[in-house]
mmCIF file of C-alpha atoms in Angstrom:
data_model
loop_
_atom_site.group_PDB
_atom_site.id
_atom_site.type_symbol
_atom_site.label_atom_id
_atom_site.label_comp_id
_atom_site.label_asym_id
_atom_site.label_seq_id
_atom_site.Cartn_x
_atom_site.Cartn_y
_atom_site.Cartn_z
ATOM 1 C CA UNK A 1 0.000 0.000 0.000
ATOM 2 C CA UNK A 2 1.113 3.511 -0.681
ATOM 3 C CA UNK A 3 2.675 2.709 -4.053
ATOM 4 C CA UNK A 4 1.573 2.545 -7.650
ATOM 5 C CA UNK A 5 3.012 0.838 -10.719
ATOM 6 C CA UNK A 6 4.583 3.325 -13.027
ATOM 7 C CA UNK A 7 3.588 3.234 -16.691
ATOM 8 C CA UNK A 8 5.397 4.579 -19.692
ATOM 9 C CA UNK A 9 4.170 7.259 -22.017
ATOM 10 C CA UNK A 10 3.006 4.505 -24.293
ATOM 11 C CA UNK A 11 0.847 3.128 -21.471
ATOM 12 C CA UNK A 12 2.853 0.023 -20.780
ATOM 13 C CA UNK A 13 4.075 -0.885 -17.302
ATOM 14 C CA UNK A 14 7.670 -0.085 -16.580
ATOM 15 C CA UNK A 15 7.914 -2.511 -13.690
ATOM 16 C CA UNK A 16 8.835 0.316 -11.276
ATOM 17 C CA UNK A 17 6.771 1.009 -8.136
ATOM 18 C CA UNK A 18 6.505 4.660 -7.182
ATOM 19 C CA UNK A 19 5.168 6.112 -3.894
ATOM 20 C CA UNK A 20 1.750 7.732 -3.777
ATOM 21 C CA UNK A 21 1.311 11.279 -2.552
ATOM 22 C CA UNK A 22 1.477 11.739 1.262
ATOM 23 C CA UNK A 23 -1.690 10.438 2.916
ATOM 24 C CA UNK A 24 -2.665 8.111 0.056
ATOM 25 C CA UNK A 25 -3.076 4.438 0.800
ATOM 26 C CA UNK A 26 -3.832 3.564 -2.820
ATOM 27 C CA UNK A 27 -3.480 5.788 -5.854
ATOM 28 C CA UNK A 28 -3.400 5.879 -9.643
ATOM 29 C CA UNK A 29 -0.229 7.952 -9.891
ATOM 30 C CA UNK A 30 1.925 10.258 -7.819
ATOM 31 C CA UNK A 31 -0.383 13.284 -7.980
ATOM 32 C CA UNK A 32 -1.968 14.316 -4.660
ATOM 33 C CA UNK A 33 -5.404 14.306 -6.281
ATOM 34 C CA UNK A 34 -5.032 10.736 -7.556
ATOM 35 C CA UNK A 35 -5.763 9.000 -4.242
ATOM 36 C CA UNK A 36 -8.357 6.239 -4.169
ATOM 37 C CA UNK A 37 -8.169 5.483 -0.428
ATOM 38 C CA UNK A 38 -6.506 7.316 2.438
ATOM 39 C CA UNK A 39 -3.949 6.254 5.032
ATOM 40 C CA UNK A 40 -4.497 6.438 8.791
ATOM 41 C CA UNK A 41 -4.392 10.048 9.952
ATOM 42 C CA UNK A 42 -6.055 11.355 6.778
ATOM 43 C CA UNK A 43 -9.607 11.753 5.558
ATOM 44 C CA UNK A 44 -10.934 11.533 1.984
ATOM 45 C CA UNK A 45 -11.887 14.711 0.180
ATOM 46 C CA UNK A 46 -15.223 15.114 -1.580
ATOM 47 C CA UNK A 47 -14.086 13.694 -4.955
ATOM 48 C CA UNK A 48 -13.134 10.370 -3.399
ATOM 49 C CA UNK A 49 -16.500 10.184 -1.639
ATOM 50 C CA UNK A 50 -18.090 10.481 -5.061
ATOM 51 C CA UNK A 51 -16.175 7.445 -6.269
ATOM 52 C CA UNK A 52 -13.451 9.175 -8.193
ATOM 53 C CA UNK A 53 -9.817 9.895 -7.337
ATOM 54 C CA UNK A 54 -9.149 12.798 -5.039
ATOM 55 C CA UNK A 55 -7.005 14.171 -2.278
ATOM 56 C CA UNK A 56 -6.356 12.823 1.231
ATOM 57 C CA UNK A 57 -6.243 15.513 3.920
ATOM 58 C CA UNK A 58 -4.603 15.256 7.363
ATOM 59 C CA UNK A 59 -7.095 14.944 10.244
ATOM 60 C CA UNK A 60 -6.100 18.285 11.775
ATOM 61 C CA UNK A 61 -6.273 20.238 8.492
ATOM 62 C CA UNK A 62 -9.371 22.129 7.341
ATOM 63 C CA UNK A 63 -9.771 21.996 3.561
ATOM 64 C CA UNK A 64 -12.293 21.441 0.765
ATOM 65 C CA UNK A 65 -15.156 22.534 3.027
ATOM 66 C CA UNK A 66 -14.172 20.179 5.851
ATOM 67 C CA UNK A 67 -13.129 21.263 9.331
ATOM 68 C CA UNK A 68 -10.137 19.410 10.713
ATOM 69 C CA UNK A 69 -9.848 18.167 14.304
ATOM 70 C CA UNK A 70 -6.831 19.251 16.315
ATOM 71 C CA UNK A 71 -4.837 16.517 18.076
ATOM 72 C CA UNK A 72 -6.617 13.741 16.118
ATOM 73 C CA UNK A 73 -4.481 10.937 14.637
ATOM 74 C CA UNK A 74 -7.155 8.738 13.021
ATOM 75 C CA UNK A 75 -10.292 9.998 11.282
ATOM 76 C CA UNK A 76 -12.658 9.718 8.341
ATOM 77 C CA UNK A 77 -15.060 11.972 6.462
ATOM 78 C CA UNK A 78 -18.804 11.295 6.409
ATOM 79 C CA UNK A 79 -19.982 13.195 3.338
ATOM 80 C CA UNK A 80 -22.393 11.165 1.206
ATOM 81 C CA UNK A 81 -22.870 11.706 -2.487
ATOM 82 C CA UNK A 82 -26.412 12.980 -1.934
ATOM 83 C CA UNK A 83 -25.691 15.579 0.743
ATOM 84 C CA UNK A 84 -23.756 18.789 1.011
ATOM 85 C CA UNK A 85 -22.782 18.146 4.652
ATOM 86 C CA UNK A 86 -19.036 17.767 5.169
ATOM 87 C CA UNK A 87 -17.974 16.328 8.511
ATOM 88 C CA UNK A 88 -14.782 14.830 9.893
ATOM 89 C CA UNK A 89 -15.118 12.210 12.619
ATOM 90 C CA UNK A 90 -12.144 11.480 14.869
ATOM 91 C CA UNK A 91 -11.501 7.841 15.702
ATOM 92 C CA UNK A 92 -8.426 8.290 17.886
ATOM 93 C CA UNK A 93 -6.816 11.244 19.666
ATOM 94 C CA UNK A 94 -3.168 11.850 20.475
ATOM 95 C CA UNK A 95 -1.844 10.553 23.780
ATOM 96 C CA UNK A 96 -2.914 12.841 26.608
ATOM 97 C CA UNK A 97 -6.167 13.879 24.894
ATOM 98 C CA UNK A 98 -9.708 12.574 25.308
ATOM 99 C CA UNK A 99 -12.313 12.161 22.571
ATOM 100 C CA UNK A 100 -15.437 14.198 23.403
ATOM 101 C CA UNK A 101 -18.607 15.406 21.718
ATOM 102 C CA UNK A 102 -19.201 19.158 21.435
ATOM 103 C CA UNK A 103 -22.227 20.501 19.572
ATOM 104 C CA UNK A 104 -22.598 17.254 17.653
ATOM 105 C CA UNK A 105 -18.943 17.098 16.594
ATOM 106 C CA UNK A 106 -16.075 14.947 17.782
ATOM 107 C CA UNK A 107 -13.155 16.828 19.338
ATOM 108 C CA UNK A 108 -9.944 15.936 21.159
ATOM 109 C CA UNK A 109 -9.449 17.746 24.479
ATOM 110 C CA UNK A 110 -6.913 17.457 27.235
ATOM 111 C CA UNK A 111 -8.472 15.959 30.371
ATOM 112 C CA UNK A 112 -9.401 18.450 33.045
ATOM 113 C CA UNK A 113 -6.804 18.552 35.829
ATOM 114 C CA UNK A 114 -7.896 17.444 39.277
ATOM 115 C CA UNK A 115 -9.456 20.322 41.225
ATOM 116 C CA UNK A 116 -7.495 21.059 44.414
ATOM 117 C CA UNK A 117 -9.701 23.822 45.878
ATOM 118 C CA UNK A 118 -11.260 22.758 49.185
ATOM 119 C CA UNK A 119 -15.086 22.380 49.133
ATOM 120 C CA UNK A 120 -15.111 22.924 45.344
ATOM 121 C CA UNK A 121 -17.277 20.755 43.083
ATOM 122 C CA UNK A 122 -16.126 22.227 39.740
ATOM 123 C CA UNK A 123 -12.935 24.122 38.960
ATOM 124 C CA UNK A 124 -12.449 26.647 36.179
ATOM 125 C CA UNK A 125 -11.622 24.814 32.948
ATOM 126 C CA UNK A 126 -7.890 24.197 32.819
ATOM 127 C CA UNK A 127 -7.150 25.720 36.228
ATOM 128 C CA UNK A 128 -7.246 23.347 39.232
ATOM 129 C CA UNK A 129 -6.597 26.214 41.664
ATOM 130 C CA UNK A 130 -9.677 28.300 40.818
ATOM 131 C CA UNK A 131 -13.174 27.148 41.730
ATOM 132 C CA UNK A 132 -16.246 27.793 39.591
ATOM 133 C CA UNK A 133 -18.916 26.048 41.710
ATOM 134 C CA UNK A 134 -18.688 25.110 45.389
ATOM 135 C CA UNK A 135 -20.217 22.091 47.121
ATOM 136 C CA UNK A 136 -23.557 22.338 48.945
ATOM 137 C CA UNK A 137 -23.264 24.476 52.072
ATOM 138 C CA UNK A 138 -20.227 26.377 50.815
ATOM 139 C CA UNK A 139 -20.118 29.692 48.969
ATOM 140 C CA UNK A 140 -17.807 30.963 46.259
ATOM 141 C CA UNK A 141 -15.577 33.969 46.961
ATOM 142 C CA UNK A 142 -15.408 35.674 43.544
ATOM 143 C CA UNK A 143 -12.275 37.634 44.459
ATOM 144 C CA UNK A 144 -10.192 34.545 45.231
ATOM 145 C CA UNK A 145 -12.135 31.785 43.380
ATOM 146 C CA UNK A 146 -12.150 29.809 46.638
ATOM 147 C CA UNK A 147 -14.956 28.324 48.756
ATOM 148 C CA UNK A 148 -16.030 29.194 52.295
ATOM 149 C CA UNK A 149 -18.873 28.481 54.699
ATOM 150 C CA UNK A 150 -18.609 31.937 56.270
ATOM 151 C CA UNK A 151 -18.738 34.867 53.861
ATOM 152 C CA UNK A 152 -17.270 37.147 56.535
ATOM 153 C CA UNK A 153 -13.927 35.508 55.728
ATOM 154 C CA UNK A 154 -14.397 36.427 52.072
ATOM 155 C CA UNK A 155 -14.239 40.168 52.710
ATOM 156 C CA UNK A 156 -15.784 43.060 54.586
ATOM 157 C CA UNK A 157 -19.560 43.497 54.228
ATOM 158 C CA UNK A 158 -20.068 40.230 52.321
ATOM 159 C CA UNK A 159 -23.119 37.968 52.682
ATOM 160 C CA UNK A 160 -24.102 34.514 51.427
ATOM 161 C CA UNK A 161 -26.402 34.589 48.395
ATOM 162 C CA UNK A 162 -28.270 31.279 48.563
ATOM 163 C CA UNK A 163 -29.556 31.489 44.987
ATOM 164 C CA UNK A 164 -26.155 32.139 43.411
ATOM 165 C CA UNK A 165 -24.171 30.060 45.875
ATOM 166 C CA UNK A 166 -21.717 32.948 46.121
ATOM 167 C CA UNK A 167 -20.576 35.606 48.573
ATOM 168 C CA UNK A 168 -21.885 38.971 47.437
ATOM 169 C CA UNK A 169 -21.135 42.529 48.652
ATOM 170 C CA UNK A 170 -23.736 44.146 50.899
ATOM 171 C CA UNK A 171 -25.945 46.751 49.227
ATOM 172 C CA UNK A 172 -26.195 48.827 52.440
ATOM 173 C CA UNK A 173 -23.646 51.595 52.933
ATOM 174 C CA UNK A 174 -21.625 51.477 56.191
ATOM 175 C CA UNK A 175 -22.795 47.925 56.972
ATOM 176 C CA UNK A 176 -20.244 45.684 58.682
ATOM 177 C CA UNK A 177 -22.168 42.384 58.705
ATOM 178 C CA UNK A 178 -25.008 41.678 56.254
ATOM 179 C CA UNK A 179 -27.823 39.172 56.716
ATOM 180 C CA UNK A 180 -28.903 39.587 53.099
ATOM 181 C CA UNK A 181 -28.260 42.186 50.445
ATOM 182 C CA UNK A 182 -30.883 44.467 52.012
ATOM 183 C CA UNK A 183 -30.615 43.569 55.714
ATOM 184 C CA UNK A 184 -27.714 44.591 57.943
ATOM 185 C CA UNK A 185 -26.898 42.822 61.203
ATOM 186 C CA UNK A 186 -24.448 45.457 62.454
ATOM 187 C CA UNK A 187 -23.084 48.780 61.255
ATOM 188 C CA UNK A 188 -19.448 49.853 61.067
ATOM 189 C CA UNK A 189 -17.787 51.501 64.078
ATOM 190 C CA UNK A 190 -18.095 54.956 62.497
ATOM 191 C CA UNK A 191 -21.840 54.677 61.843
ATOM 192 C CA UNK A 192 -25.111 53.993 63.684
ATOM 193 C CA UNK A 193 -28.271 52.065 62.719
ATOM 194 C CA UNK A 194 -31.207 54.340 61.959
ATOM 195 C CA UNK A 195 -33.799 51.633 61.293
ATOM 196 C CA UNK A 196 -36.087 50.337 64.039
ATOM 197 C CA UNK A 197 -36.164 46.843 62.515
ATOM 198 C CA UNK A 198 -34.513 43.845 64.133
ATOM 199 C CA UNK A 199 -32.247 43.762 61.086
ATOM 200 C CA UNK A 200 -31.042 47.288 60.415
ATOM 201 C CA UNK A 201 -31.807 48.395 56.883
ATOM 202 C CA UNK A 202 -29.837 51.654 57.053
ATOM 203 C CA UNK A 203 -26.585 52.773 58.684
ATOM 204 C CA UNK A 204 -25.875 56.500 59.067
ATOM 205 C CA UNK A 205 -22.243 57.566 58.974
ATOM 206 C CA UNK A 206 -21.354 59.671 62.013
ATOM 207 C CA UNK A 207 -19.959 62.346 59.683
ATOM 208 C CA UNK A 208 -22.805 62.150 57.146
ATOM 209 C CA UNK A 209 -24.165 65.690 57.217
ATOM 210 C CA UNK A 210 -26.646 64.905 54.425
ATOM 211 C CA UNK A 211 -28.392 62.518 56.795
ATOM 212 C CA UNK A 212 -31.170 59.960 56.365
ATOM 213 C CA UNK A 213 -34.387 58.869 58.062
ATOM 214 C CA UNK A 214 -34.604 62.147 60.000
ATOM 215 C CA UNK A 215 -31.069 61.937 61.417
ATOM 216 C CA UNK A 216 -27.929 63.834 60.422
ATOM 217 C CA UNK A 217 -24.275 63.237 61.210
ATOM 218 C CA UNK A 218 -21.720 65.802 62.346
ATOM 219 C CA UNK A 219 -18.758 66.867 60.236
ATOM 220 C CA UNK A 220 -15.538 65.223 61.433
ATOM 221 C CA UNK A 221 -17.268 62.894 63.900
ATOM 222 C CA UNK A 222 -15.947 59.327 64.028
ATOM 223 C CA UNK A 223 -18.032 57.671 66.749
ATOM 224 C CA UNK A 224 -21.563 58.592 67.700
ATOM 225 C CA UNK A 225 -24.928 57.519 69.046
ATOM 226 C CA UNK A 226 -28.536 58.504 68.509
ATOM 227 C CA UNK A 227 -30.202 60.766 71.043
ATOM 228 C CA UNK A 228 -33.625 60.133 72.577
ATOM 229 C CA UNK A 229 -35.153 62.944 70.521
ATOM 230 C CA UNK A 230 -36.222 60.647 67.702
ATOM 231 C CA UNK A 231 -34.354 62.677 65.100
ATOM 232 C CA UNK A 232 -31.930 65.532 64.494
ATOM 233 C CA UNK A 233 -28.165 65.505 64.966
ATOM 234 C CA UNK A 234 -26.391 62.500 66.388
ATOM 235 C CA UNK A 235 -24.518 62.736 69.669
ATOM 236 C CA UNK A 236 -20.777 62.639 68.906
ATOM 237 C CA UNK A 237 -18.758 60.518 71.338
ATOM 238 C CA UNK A 238 -15.293 61.595 70.193
ATOM 239 C CA UNK A 239 -13.264 62.976 73.152
ATOM 240 C CA UNK A 240 -13.085 66.774 72.968
ATOM 241 C CA UNK A 241 -15.230 66.903 69.830
ATOM 242 C CA UNK A 242 -16.217 70.465 68.928
ATOM 243 C CA UNK A 243 -18.587 71.529 66.203
ATOM 244 C CA UNK A 244 -19.530 74.971 65.010
ATOM 245 C CA UNK A 245 -22.504 76.275 66.976
ATOM 246 C CA UNK A 246 -22.026 73.964 69.931
ATOM 247 C CA UNK A 247 -20.034 71.271 71.679
ATOM 248 C CA UNK A 248 -20.234 67.565 71.542
ATOM 249 C CA UNK A 249 -20.892 65.513 74.658
ATOM 250 C CA UNK A 250 -17.178 65.104 75.384
ATOM 251 C CA UNK A 251 -16.440 68.797 74.926
ATOM 252 C CA UNK A 252 -19.343 69.858 77.145
ATOM 253 C CA UNK A 253 -18.259 67.540 79.950
ATOM 254 C CA UNK A 254 -14.703 68.863 79.793
ATOM 255 C CA UNK A 255 -15.882 72.492 80.000
ATOM 256 C CA UNK A 256 -18.107 71.729 83.012
ATOM 257 C CA UNK A 257 -15.222 70.082 84.859
ATOM 258 C CA UNK A 258 -12.875 72.998 84.169
ATOM 259 C CA UNK A 259 -15.472 75.560 85.330
ATOM 260 C CA UNK A 260 -16.082 73.653 88.564
ATOM 261 C CA UNK A 261 -12.348 73.477 89.260
ATOM 262 C CA UNK A 262 -11.949 77.223 88.656
ATOM 263 C CA UNK A 263 -14.858 78.030 90.987
ATOM 264 C CA UNK A 264 -13.447 75.772 93.680
ATOM 265 C CA UNK A 265 -10.010 77.388 93.506
ATOM 266 C CA UNK A 266 -11.504 80.894 93.489
ATOM 267 C CA UNK A 267 -13.688 80.092 96.498
ATOM 268 C CA UNK A 268 -10.725 78.760 98.425
ATOM 269 C CA UNK A 269 -8.616 81.855 97.693
ATOM 270 C CA UNK A 270 -11.418 84.205 98.767
ATOM 271 C CA UNK A 271 -11.925 82.293 101.985
ATOM 272 C CA UNK A 272 -8.182 82.238 102.683
ATOM 273 C CA UNK A 273 -7.720 86.010 102.185
ATOM 274 C CA UNK A 274 -10.772 86.899 104.313
ATOM 275 C CA UNK A 275 -9.718 84.587 107.096
ATOM 276 C CA UNK A 276 -6.183 85.981 107.086
ATOM 277 C CA UNK A 277 -7.403 89.608 107.209
ATOM 278 C CA UNK A 278 -9.681 88.894 110.137
ATOM 279 C CA UNK A 279 -6.859 87.183 111.966
ATOM 280 C CA UNK A 280 -4.561 90.205 111.662
ATOM 281 C CA UNK A 281 -7.249 92.651 112.863
ATOM 282 C CA UNK A 282 -7.935 90.502 115.882
ATOM 283 C CA UNK A 283 -4.265 90.392 116.878
ATOM 284 C CA UNK A 284 -3.858 94.194 116.581
ATOM 285 C CA UNK A 285 -6.912 94.862 118.784
ATOM 286 C CA UNK A 286 -5.670 92.485 121.456
ATOM 287 C CA UNK A 287 -2.256 94.159 121.638
ATOM 288 C CA UNK A 288 -3.743 97.640 122.228
ATOM 289 C CA UNK A 289 -5.964 96.387 124.997
ATOM 290 C CA UNK A 290 -3.011 94.759 126.737
ATOM 291 C CA UNK A 291 -0.964 97.952 126.551
ATOM 292 C CA UNK A 292 -3.733 99.950 128.163
ATOM 293 C CA UNK A 293 -4.118 97.419 130.912
ATOM 294 C CA UNK A 294 -0.389 97.574 131.621
ATOM 295 C CA UNK A 295 -0.381 101.430 131.867
ATOM 296 C CA UNK A 296 1.833 101.965 128.939
ATOM 297 C CA UNK A 297 -0.152 105.008 127.801
ATOM 298 C CA UNK A 298 1.749 108.293 128.474
ATOM 299 C CA UNK A 299 -1.345 109.948 129.899
ATOM 300 C CA UNK A 300 -1.884 107.046 132.159
ATOM 301 C CA UNK A 301 1.685 107.096 133.438
ATOM 302 C CA UNK A 302 1.532 110.916 134.029
ATOM 303 C CA UNK A 303 -1.608 110.545 136.082
ATOM 304 C CA UNK A 304 0.182 108.179 138.369
ATOM 305 C CA UNK A 305 2.993 110.700 139.289
#
């Protein structure tokens, strides 16, 4: 196979065997379009399927309206004389490749590597370190393509979306821990919940002067609480916080303490000076009385002579 008997120009056999064109198993002469049957690794072009000589095409080559199959080493064409369809069917793939069906066609694909991501049911095609779908009870972290049972480990303000099976970012601003995309379990340290629900649906930033739900934050405030007024400005808890038009709770307390200390010191000084003055006056009066009693007055002494 693969050879033909050469003939002379007169049409008589010369007794010399010549090789067929590459891919031909049997042929009439050495021309590539003179193949009658094809060797392994080649498929027959349309002319051969019609019963006449034609060309043999390598399995991985697309030609004559056929689409070749990459990594295929044995194939055949399926075109019938009565149809325009031109298909190549792979019979054997190269080592390291698996024969699979895709959209009704045979293809050779490398086997998917073993997925090594913990709690992952399906890895990204061709990448064993990136998960595409997690097992039941676990959720996919899109940022890292890993799986977790606690979306808090996936990132700040992430929650478990049961429908998608993924960890999704919370839709509530300033939310630290989400129950769902629209329910917040706890707000960040620099914000306060302004919803009366069990699950807070809104978190007001302490410095959010635009406000929401009847409450407004204070410029520059980092920690705060709501007052019992049911609305208005938050109460800033930052030590020494001062805002234009008034003082925060910390600033007010500091001022009160300073004023009380000043009053106490002033009261003590007043008492001390008054007490001292009275003490001096008392001593001077006592000395004069003693002198009189002792006769130290000049008039008194003269009257005694």
